[in-house]
XYZ file of C-alpha atoms in Angstrom:
138
model
C -21.426 -2.701 -2.963
C -19.885 -1.752 -6.419
C -21.752 -2.812 -9.536
C -19.442 -3.795 -12.498
C -19.963 -2.118 -15.990
C -21.546 -4.793 -17.544
C -25.245 -3.945 -17.334
C -26.286 -5.991 -20.522
C -25.434 -9.331 -18.820
C -28.576 -11.845 -19.287
C -27.500 -13.940 -16.087
C -28.241 -11.236 -13.688
C -26.373 -8.472 -11.741
C -22.600 -8.642 -10.756
C -21.699 -6.506 -7.168
C -18.546 -6.656 -5.845
C -18.130 -5.807 -2.009
C -15.443 -2.720 -1.292
C -13.731 -5.507 1.223
C -12.968 -7.831 -1.823
C -11.876 -4.861 -3.631
C -9.510 -3.735 -1.027
C -7.566 -6.997 -0.671
C -6.924 -7.003 -4.369
C -5.929 -3.529 -4.217
C -3.261 -4.136 -0.988
C -2.076 -7.520 -3.135
C -1.138 -5.270 -6.047
C 0.491 -2.640 -4.414
C 2.499 -5.121 -2.527
C 3.221 -6.688 -5.836
C 5.504 -3.328 -6.590
C 9.345 -3.867 -6.379
C 10.300 -1.044 -3.788
C 7.163 -1.170 -1.706
C 8.559 -2.770 1.958
C 4.886 -2.869 3.381
C 1.621 -1.262 4.148
C 0.505 0.810 6.974
C -1.384 -1.342 9.616
C -4.106 -0.049 12.267
C -5.192 -1.316 15.560
C -7.830 -3.811 13.900
C -5.156 -5.075 11.346
C -2.280 -5.661 14.125
C -4.645 -7.603 16.255
C -6.158 -9.966 13.567
C -2.462 -10.438 12.387
C -1.747 -11.468 16.110
C -4.362 -14.272 16.026
C -2.648 -15.589 12.471
C -4.724 -14.163 10.287
C -3.643 -12.410 6.891
C -4.540 -8.975 6.496
C -4.138 -8.094 3.085
C -6.453 -4.983 2.985
C -4.318 -2.860 5.309
C -3.270 0.369 4.266
C -5.927 0.695 1.616
C -8.857 3.307 2.241
C -11.556 2.949 -0.540
C -14.251 5.670 -1.159
C -17.232 5.954 -3.639
C -18.831 9.333 -3.910
C -20.451 11.281 -7.000
C -16.950 11.756 -8.555
C -16.012 8.033 -8.945
C -14.212 5.304 -6.686
C -11.178 6.776 -4.862
C -8.357 4.680 -3.160
C -5.912 5.831 -1.137
C -3.269 3.369 -0.611
C -0.641 4.030 2.851
C 2.545 2.481 2.239
C 6.487 2.172 3.372
C 9.156 2.309 0.859
C 12.529 0.629 0.851
C 15.740 2.870 1.314
C 17.131 4.150 -1.940
C 14.139 3.740 -4.494
C 13.066 6.228 -6.711
C 9.706 7.480 -4.952
C 8.063 8.702 -7.868
C 8.455 5.951 -10.087
C 7.301 3.111 -7.473
C 4.199 5.673 -6.726
C 3.411 5.258 -10.652
C 3.945 1.765 -10.779
C 1.634 1.416 -7.456
C -0.907 3.497 -9.427
C -0.637 1.691 -12.554
C -0.606 -1.968 -11.027
C -3.870 -1.074 -8.823
C -5.853 0.293 -11.765
C -4.945 -2.707 -14.185
C -5.389 -5.616 -11.436
C -8.741 -4.236 -10.568
C -10.222 -3.673 -13.842
C -8.736 -7.133 -14.898
C -10.298 -9.037 -11.948
C -13.576 -6.992 -11.544
C -14.249 -4.829 -14.271
C -14.724 -1.775 -11.971
C -12.771 1.128 -13.277
C -10.772 3.444 -10.722
C -10.858 7.131 -10.991
C -7.918 8.082 -8.597
C -5.446 6.135 -7.011
C -3.507 8.263 -4.677
C -0.419 6.682 -2.983
C 0.635 7.965 0.488
C 4.187 7.179 1.677
C 4.218 6.836 5.360
C 7.899 6.215 5.552
C 11.048 4.868 4.041
C 12.682 1.993 5.692
C 16.266 1.599 5.790
C 18.485 -1.590 4.851
C 18.756 -3.795 7.816
C 22.658 -3.608 8.463
C 24.656 -6.758 9.849
C 27.230 -4.598 11.486
C 26.497 -3.162 14.771
C 28.371 0.120 14.856
C 29.222 1.253 18.539
C 30.562 4.277 19.408
C 33.357 4.653 22.019
C 34.881 7.252 24.224
C 38.333 6.548 21.668
C 36.204 7.313 18.626
C 35.564 10.983 20.135
C 37.543 13.610 20.048
C 37.681 14.374 23.934
C 41.599 15.511 23.795
C 40.546 19.281 24.843
C 37.985 18.519 27.300
C 40.545 16.026 29.340
C 43.022 18.973 29.442
């Protein structure tokens, strides 16, 4: 559990579970233009097959003596400016987590797992006439 920074609350303590933060981080990452999707693992794939949305996939949250650290693993669309999109993810994640939970993240590390090319509607088929086999057949 992660406590919020509001220690002078006369009504009691507020604690936010790590799973809630992971869901917020996952959704905030997917909101950024240029992000295709998040990296999945076996457990999130099984949950998705069972019909449950898995918003925390691709997110790793760690709390240690240095603060709260987040690792985001995502796929980008082909043709985007990678540093710009990664910086937007960092800013959006920090802003959304602070806005929703009053928790300040110390680090947001973005790991680009892959680039997903645009889907082509054309099917390119290479035929023997496309190859220059003139010297081979002689």
